[in-house]
Amino acid sequence: MQAPTNVVHAGLGLTEDQTMDLLCQAFRQAVDDYCAAPQGQRGGFNNFFFNSLRNLPPPNTQMGQALAGEIVREAPIFVGAVQGTAQAVAAAPTVAGNVGPVAQALAGAYQQAAVGLTGGMGAVTGMVAGPVGNCLGIGAMFQRGFARWRVLAQNGVRLRFPDGLIGNRIVEVKGPADWYRNPRQRADYQAFCAPNAPLEPDCASCDANCENGPLPRGDDGCR
């Protein structure tokens, strides 16, 4: 069953092509900055990407910042028999069923992580300056062991942490040497976004000077 997402698209008046143009402009700049940094000091590519989106040159500066402010980062989602953000599923007990306690734990863990990054301002968006880690809140979810993980599998539900969400539209950033290692992940993202498709800025779609996918040993994907 589908749970309504609780992240509301505020509406920037952008077409999909305009949105992708902004995402790709940020992606190409992020590749340049990422590849120019010493290999052992780069950290996660997504932090470079969102920094670039917040700092697009004129005339796109304000639009980039507005778009960054709409993208919720690392929010947990469920796909499969129960589908929606963890927060939305937690708020819909008739939909959640046995998955409800897991959704509540995840939503609470995400909010805990968000407080640490935003000082209690709300969800972690692309406007948050500074590093944002992957899979926010998952550590807190598993403090009591892995029983909750088994509940998901037993009920035909998979947990995912997309790079970003705009409403129920996933933004998945694939920087240098990054790709869908698990084909099911991409299928899950497509199902979550249906009838739309995920927004996927990557080396090919953004015509960036880098490579996605498996690379020779020692190659970092930067060109």
JSON list of C-alpha atoms in Angstrom, two decimals, residues 2-152:
[
{"chain": "A", "resi": 2, "resn": "GLN", "atom": "CA", "xyz": [1.12, 3.54, -0.67]},
{"chain": "A", "resi": 3, "resn": "ALA", "atom": "CA", "xyz": [1.52, 6.00, 2.19]},
{"chain": "A", "resi": 4, "resn": "PRO", "atom": "CA", "xyz": [1.35, 9.68, 1.25]},
{"chain": "A", "resi": 5, "resn": "THR", "atom": "CA", "xyz": [4.70, 11.40, 1.49]},
{"chain": "A", "resi": 6, "resn": "ASN", "atom": "CA", "xyz": [4.81, 14.24, 3.98]},
{"chain": "A", "resi": 7, "resn": "VAL", "atom": "CA", "xyz": [7.39, 16.34, 2.15]},
{"chain": "A", "resi": 8, "resn": "VAL", "atom": "CA", "xyz": [5.44, 18.94, 0.18]},
{"chain": "A", "resi": 9, "resn": "HIS", "atom": "CA", "xyz": [6.79, 20.35, -3.07]},
{"chain": "A", "resi": 10, "resn": "ALA", "atom": "CA", "xyz": [6.58, 24.11, -2.54]},
{"chain": "A", "resi": 11, "resn": "GLY", "atom": "CA", "xyz": [6.58, 24.71, -6.30]},
{"chain": "A", "resi": 12, "resn": "LEU", "atom": "CA", "xyz": [9.37, 26.66, -7.95]},
{"chain": "A", "resi": 13, "resn": "GLY", "atom": "CA", "xyz": [7.64, 26.98, -11.28]},
{"chain": "A", "resi": 14, "resn": "LEU", "atom": "CA", "xyz": [10.39, 24.93, -12.93]},
{"chain": "A", "resi": 15, "resn": "THR", "atom": "CA", "xyz": [9.89, 22.43, -15.70]},
{"chain": "A", "resi": 16, "resn": "GLU", "atom": "CA", "xyz": [11.65, 19.09, -15.40]},
{"chain": "A", "resi": 17, "resn": "ASP", "atom": "CA", "xyz": [14.17, 20.20, -18.04]},
{"chain": "A", "resi": 18, "resn": "GLN", "atom": "CA", "xyz": [14.91, 23.40, -16.10]},
{"chain": "A", "resi": 19, "resn": "THR", "atom": "CA", "xyz": [15.33, 21.43, -12.89]},
{"chain": "A", "resi": 20, "resn": "MET", "atom": "CA", "xyz": [17.76, 19.03, -14.56]},
{"chain": "A", "resi": 21, "resn": "ASP", "atom": "CA", "xyz": [19.66, 21.96, -16.09]},
{"chain": "A", "resi": 22, "resn": "LEU", "atom": "CA", "xyz": [20.25, 23.38, -12.60]},
{"chain": "A", "resi": 23, "resn": "LEU", "atom": "CA", "xyz": [21.16, 19.98, -11.17]},
{"chain": "A", "resi": 24, "resn": "CYS", "atom": "CA", "xyz": [23.59, 19.34, -14.03]},
{"chain": "A", "resi": 25, "resn": "GLN", "atom": "CA", "xyz": [25.20, 22.76, -13.73]},
{"chain": "A", "resi": 26, "resn": "ALA", "atom": "CA", "xyz": [25.83, 21.99, -10.06]},
{"chain": "A", "resi": 27, "resn": "PHE", "atom": "CA", "xyz": [26.99, 18.46, -10.91]},
{"chain": "A", "resi": 28, "resn": "ARG", "atom": "CA", "xyz": [29.62, 19.61, -13.41]},
{"chain": "A", "resi": 29, "resn": "GLN", "atom": "CA", "xyz": [31.01, 22.18, -10.97]},
{"chain": "A", "resi": 30, "resn": "ALA", "atom": "CA", "xyz": [31.03, 19.58, -8.22]},
{"chain": "A", "resi": 31, "resn": "VAL", "atom": "CA", "xyz": [33.03, 17.20, -10.42]},
{"chain": "A", "resi": 32, "resn": "ASP", "atom": "CA", "xyz": [35.61, 19.92, -11.05]},
{"chain": "A", "resi": 33, "resn": "ASP", "atom": "CA", "xyz": [35.89, 20.72, -7.33]},
{"chain": "A", "resi": 34, "resn": "TYR", "atom": "CA", "xyz": [35.87, 17.08, -6.24]},
{"chain": "A", "resi": 35, "resn": "CYS", "atom": "CA", "xyz": [38.52, 16.02, -8.73]},
{"chain": "A", "resi": 36, "resn": "ALA", "atom": "CA", "xyz": [40.72, 19.03, -7.89]},
{"chain": "A", "resi": 37, "resn": "ALA", "atom": "CA", "xyz": [40.78, 18.08, -4.20]},
{"chain": "A", "resi": 38, "resn": "PRO", "atom": "CA", "xyz": [43.48, 15.67, -2.95]},
{"chain": "A", "resi": 39, "resn": "GLN", "atom": "CA", "xyz": [42.15, 12.14, -3.28]},
{"chain": "A", "resi": 40, "resn": "GLY", "atom": "CA", "xyz": [42.43, 11.32, 0.41]},
{"chain": "A", "resi": 41, "resn": "GLN", "atom": "CA", "xyz": [40.72, 14.54, 1.52]},
{"chain": "A", "resi": 42, "resn": "ARG", "atom": "CA", "xyz": [37.61, 14.66, -0.64]},
{"chain": "A", "resi": 43, "resn": "GLY", "atom": "CA", "xyz": [34.93, 13.09, 1.52]},
{"chain": "A", "resi": 44, "resn": "GLY", "atom": "CA", "xyz": [31.55, 12.38, -0.04]},
{"chain": "A", "resi": 45, "resn": "PHE", "atom": "CA", "xyz": [30.77, 13.66, -3.52]},
{"chain": "A", "resi": 46, "resn": "ASN", "atom": "CA", "xyz": [27.23, 14.66, -2.56]},
{"chain": "A", "resi": 47, "resn": "ASN", "atom": "CA", "xyz": [28.54, 17.34, -0.21]},
{"chain": "A", "resi": 48, "resn": "PHE", "atom": "CA", "xyz": [30.39, 18.89, -3.15]},
{"chain": "A", "resi": 49, "resn": "PHE", "atom": "CA", "xyz": [27.23, 18.63, -5.24]},
{"chain": "A", "resi": 50, "resn": "PHE", "atom": "CA", "xyz": [24.94, 20.41, -2.78]},
{"chain": "A", "resi": 51, "resn": "ASN", "atom": "CA", "xyz": [27.56, 23.05, -2.08]},
{"chain": "A", "resi": 52, "resn": "SER", "atom": "CA", "xyz": [27.68, 23.76, -5.82]},
{"chain": "A", "resi": 53, "resn": "LEU", "atom": "CA", "xyz": [23.88, 23.86, -6.05]},
{"chain": "A", "resi": 54, "resn": "ARG", "atom": "CA", "xyz": [23.77, 26.44, -3.26]},
{"chain": "A", "resi": 55, "resn": "ASN", "atom": "CA", "xyz": [26.40, 28.54, -5.00]},
{"chain": "A", "resi": 56, "resn": "LEU", "atom": "CA", "xyz": [25.52, 28.55, -8.68]},
{"chain": "A", "resi": 57, "resn": "PRO", "atom": "CA", "xyz": [26.75, 31.66, -10.48]},
{"chain": "A", "resi": 58, "resn": "PRO", "atom": "CA", "xyz": [24.29, 34.35, -11.63]},
{"chain": "A", "resi": 59, "resn": "PRO", "atom": "CA", "xyz": [21.67, 34.35, -13.02]},
{"chain": "A", "resi": 60, "resn": "ASN", "atom": "CA", "xyz": [20.89, 30.97, -11.41]},
{"chain": "A", "resi": 61, "resn": "THR", "atom": "CA", "xyz": [22.08, 31.64, -7.85]},
{"chain": "A", "resi": 62, "resn": "GLN", "atom": "CA", "xyz": [18.66, 32.16, -6.28]},
{"chain": "A", "resi": 63, "resn": "MET", "atom": "CA", "xyz": [17.03, 29.34, -8.22]},
{"chain": "A", "resi": 64, "resn": "GLY", "atom": "CA", "xyz": [19.82, 26.97, -7.20]},
{"chain": "A", "resi": 65, "resn": "GLN", "atom": "CA", "xyz": [19.39, 27.92, -3.56]},
{"chain": "A", "resi": 66, "resn": "ALA", "atom": "CA", "xyz": [15.62, 27.52, -3.76]},
{"chain": "A", "resi": 67, "resn": "LEU", "atom": "CA", "xyz": [15.99, 24.10, -5.36]},
{"chain": "A", "resi": 68, "resn": "ALA", "atom": "CA", "xyz": [18.57, 23.04, -2.77]},
{"chain": "A", "resi": 69, "resn": "GLY", "atom": "CA", "xyz": [16.15, 24.12, -0.05]},
{"chain": "A", "resi": 70, "resn": "GLU", "atom": "CA", "xyz": [13.46, 21.80, -1.44]},
{"chain": "A", "resi": 71, "resn": "ILE", "atom": "CA", "xyz": [15.64, 18.69, -1.64]},
{"chain": "A", "resi": 72, "resn": "VAL", "atom": "CA", "xyz": [15.41, 16.68, 1.59]},
{"chain": "A", "resi": 73, "resn": "ARG", "atom": "CA", "xyz": [18.62, 14.72, 2.03]},
{"chain": "A", "resi": 74, "resn": "GLU", "atom": "CA", "xyz": [19.01, 11.11, 3.15]},
{"chain": "A", "resi": 75, "resn": "ALA", "atom": "CA", "xyz": [15.40, 10.68, 4.28]},
{"chain": "A", "resi": 76, "resn": "PRO", "atom": "CA", "xyz": [14.52, 6.99, 4.83]},
{"chain": "A", "resi": 77, "resn": "ILE", "atom": "CA", "xyz": [11.85, 5.56, 2.54]},
{"chain": "A", "resi": 78, "resn": "PHE", "atom": "CA", "xyz": [10.05, 2.23, 2.30]},
{"chain": "A", "resi": 79, "resn": "VAL", "atom": "CA", "xyz": [9.34, 0.41, -0.95]},
{"chain": "A", "resi": 80, "resn": "GLY", "atom": "CA", "xyz": [7.51, -2.83, -1.62]},
{"chain": "A", "resi": 81, "resn": "ALA", "atom": "CA", "xyz": [4.38, -3.93, 0.24]},
{"chain": "A", "resi": 82, "resn": "VAL", "atom": "CA", "xyz": [4.37, -0.61, 2.12]},
{"chain": "A", "resi": 83, "resn": "GLN", "atom": "CA", "xyz": [5.64, 2.46, 0.30]},
{"chain": "A", "resi": 84, "resn": "GLY", "atom": "CA", "xyz": [6.32, 6.01, 1.43]},
{"chain": "A", "resi": 85, "resn": "THR", "atom": "CA", "xyz": [8.71, 8.02, 3.56]},
{"chain": "A", "resi": 86, "resn": "ALA", "atom": "CA", "xyz": [9.34, 6.64, 7.04]},
{"chain": "A", "resi": 87, "resn": "GLN", "atom": "CA", "xyz": [7.66, 9.69, 8.53]},
{"chain": "A", "resi": 88, "resn": "ALA", "atom": "CA", "xyz": [4.56, 9.30, 6.37]},
{"chain": "A", "resi": 89, "resn": "VAL", "atom": "CA", "xyz": [4.29, 5.57, 7.07]},
{"chain": "A", "resi": 90, "resn": "ALA", "atom": "CA", "xyz": [4.68, 6.20, 10.80]},
{"chain": "A", "resi": 91, "resn": "ALA", "atom": "CA", "xyz": [1.80, 8.66, 10.63]},
{"chain": "A", "resi": 92, "resn": "ALA", "atom": "CA", "xyz": [-0.48, 6.19, 8.78]},
{"chain": "A", "resi": 93, "resn": "PRO", "atom": "CA", "xyz": [-0.93, 3.18, 11.12]},
{"chain": "A", "resi": 94, "resn": "THR", "atom": "CA", "xyz": [-3.66, 1.57, 9.03]},
{"chain": "A", "resi": 95, "resn": "VAL", "atom": "CA", "xyz": [-1.22, 1.45, 6.10]},
{"chain": "A", "resi": 96, "resn": "ALA", "atom": "CA", "xyz": [1.88, 0.64, 8.13]},
{"chain": "A", "resi": 97, "resn": "GLY", "atom": "CA", "xyz": [0.70, -2.51, 9.89]},
{"chain": "A", "resi": 98, "resn": "ASN", "atom": "CA", "xyz": [3.62, -4.47, 11.36]},
{"chain": "A", "resi": 99, "resn": "VAL", "atom": "CA", "xyz": [6.06, -2.02, 9.78]},
{"chain": "A", "resi": 100, "resn": "GLY", "atom": "CA", "xyz": [4.71, 0.84, 11.90]},
{"chain": "A", "resi": 101, "resn": "PRO", "atom": "CA", "xyz": [7.16, 0.51, 14.83]},
{"chain": "A", "resi": 102, "resn": "VAL", "atom": "CA", "xyz": [10.10, 0.39, 12.39]},
{"chain": "A", "resi": 103, "resn": "ALA", "atom": "CA", "xyz": [8.82, 3.50, 10.63]},
{"chain": "A", "resi": 104, "resn": "GLN", "atom": "CA", "xyz": [8.45, 5.29, 13.96]},
{"chain": "A", "resi": 105, "resn": "ALA", "atom": "CA", "xyz": [11.99, 4.33, 14.99]},
{"chain": "A", "resi": 106, "resn": "LEU", "atom": "CA", "xyz": [13.43, 5.47, 11.68]},
{"chain": "A", "resi": 107, "resn": "ALA", "atom": "CA", "xyz": [11.48, 8.72, 11.60]},
{"chain": "A", "resi": 108, "resn": "GLY", "atom": "CA", "xyz": [12.57, 9.49, 15.15]},
{"chain": "A", "resi": 109, "resn": "ALA", "atom": "CA", "xyz": [16.19, 8.61, 14.42]},
{"chain": "A", "resi": 110, "resn": "TYR", "atom": "CA", "xyz": [16.16, 10.84, 11.35]},
{"chain": "A", "resi": 111, "resn": "GLN", "atom": "CA", "xyz": [14.79, 13.73, 13.39]},
{"chain": "A", "resi": 112, "resn": "GLN", "atom": "CA", "xyz": [17.51, 13.19, 16.00]},
{"chain": "A", "resi": 113, "resn": "ALA", "atom": "CA", "xyz": [20.14, 13.38, 13.28]},
{"chain": "A", "resi": 114, "resn": "ALA", "atom": "CA", "xyz": [18.45, 16.44, 11.79]},
{"chain": "A", "resi": 115, "resn": "VAL", "atom": "CA", "xyz": [18.55, 18.26, 15.13]},
{"chain": "A", "resi": 116, "resn": "GLY", "atom": "CA", "xyz": [22.30, 17.70, 15.25]},
{"chain": "A", "resi": 117, "resn": "LEU", "atom": "CA", "xyz": [22.77, 19.13, 11.76]},
{"chain": "A", "resi": 118, "resn": "THR", "atom": "CA", "xyz": [20.20, 21.93, 11.75]},
{"chain": "A", "resi": 119, "resn": "GLY", "atom": "CA", "xyz": [19.86, 22.83, 15.41]},
{"chain": "A", "resi": 120, "resn": "GLY", "atom": "CA", "xyz": [16.24, 21.75, 15.36]},
{"chain": "A", "resi": 121, "resn": "MET", "atom": "CA", "xyz": [15.26, 23.72, 12.26]},
{"chain": "A", "resi": 122, "resn": "GLY", "atom": "CA", "xyz": [13.63, 20.71, 10.59]},
{"chain": "A", "resi": 123, "resn": "ALA", "atom": "CA", "xyz": [14.55, 18.30, 7.80]},
{"chain": "A", "resi": 124, "resn": "VAL", "atom": "CA", "xyz": [18.05, 18.20, 6.42]},
{"chain": "A", "resi": 125, "resn": "THR", "atom": "CA", "xyz": [17.93, 19.85, 2.99]},
{"chain": "A", "resi": 126, "resn": "GLY", "atom": "CA", "xyz": [20.47, 20.75, 0.36]},
{"chain": "A", "resi": 127, "resn": "MET", "atom": "CA", "xyz": [20.76, 24.17, 2.02]},
{"chain": "A", "resi": 128, "resn": "VAL", "atom": "CA", "xyz": [22.53, 22.67, 5.05]},
{"chain": "A", "resi": 129, "resn": "ALA", "atom": "CA", "xyz": [26.14, 23.80, 4.91]},
{"chain": "A", "resi": 130, "resn": "GLY", "atom": "CA", "xyz": [28.81, 21.35, 5.99]},
{"chain": "A", "resi": 131, "resn": "PRO", "atom": "CA", "xyz": [29.12, 17.60, 5.55]},
{"chain": "A", "resi": 132, "resn": "VAL", "atom": "CA", "xyz": [25.98, 15.46, 5.65]},
{"chain": "A", "resi": 133, "resn": "GLY", "atom": "CA", "xyz": [26.55, 11.75, 6.11]},
{"chain": "A", "resi": 134, "resn": "ASN", "atom": "CA", "xyz": [24.77, 8.92, 4.34]},
{"chain": "A", "resi": 135, "resn": "CYS", "atom": "CA", "xyz": [21.70, 7.15, 5.76]},
{"chain": "A", "resi": 136, "resn": "LEU", "atom": "CA", "xyz": [20.88, 9.61, 8.53]},
{"chain": "A", "resi": 137, "resn": "GLY", "atom": "CA", "xyz": [19.50, 7.96, 11.64]},
{"chain": "A", "resi": 138, "resn": "ILE", "atom": "CA", "xyz": [20.15, 4.35, 10.71]},
{"chain": "A", "resi": 139, "resn": "GLY", "atom": "CA", "xyz": [22.64, 3.90, 13.56]},
{"chain": "A", "resi": 140, "resn": "ALA", "atom": "CA", "xyz": [20.09, 4.99, 16.14]},
{"chain": "A", "resi": 141, "resn": "MET", "atom": "CA", "xyz": [17.51, 2.67, 14.62]},
{"chain": "A", "resi": 142, "resn": "PHE", "atom": "CA", "xyz": [19.71, -0.37, 15.25]},
{"chain": "A", "resi": 143, "resn": "GLN", "atom": "CA", "xyz": [20.74, 0.47, 18.80]},
{"chain": "A", "resi": 144, "resn": "ARG", "atom": "CA", "xyz": [18.40, -2.30, 19.99]},
{"chain": "A", "resi": 145, "resn": "GLY", "atom": "CA", "xyz": [19.71, -4.89, 17.57]},
{"chain": "A", "resi": 146, "resn": "PHE", "atom": "CA", "xyz": [18.59, -6.08, 14.15]},
{"chain": "A", "resi": 147, "resn": "ALA", "atom": "CA", "xyz": [15.08, -7.34, 14.95]},
{"chain": "A", "resi": 148, "resn": "ARG", "atom": "CA", "xyz": [13.58, -4.33, 13.18]},
{"chain": "A", "resi": 149, "resn": "TRP", "atom": "CA", "xyz": [15.45, -5.14, 9.98]},
{"chain": "A", "resi": 150, "resn": "ARG", "atom": "CA", "xyz": [13.95, -8.64, 9.99]},
{"chain": "A", "resi": 151, "resn": "VAL", "atom": "CA", "xyz": [10.46, -7.19, 10.40]},
{"chain": "A", "resi": 152, "resn": "LEU", "atom": "CA", "xyz": [10.86, -5.34, 7.11]}
]
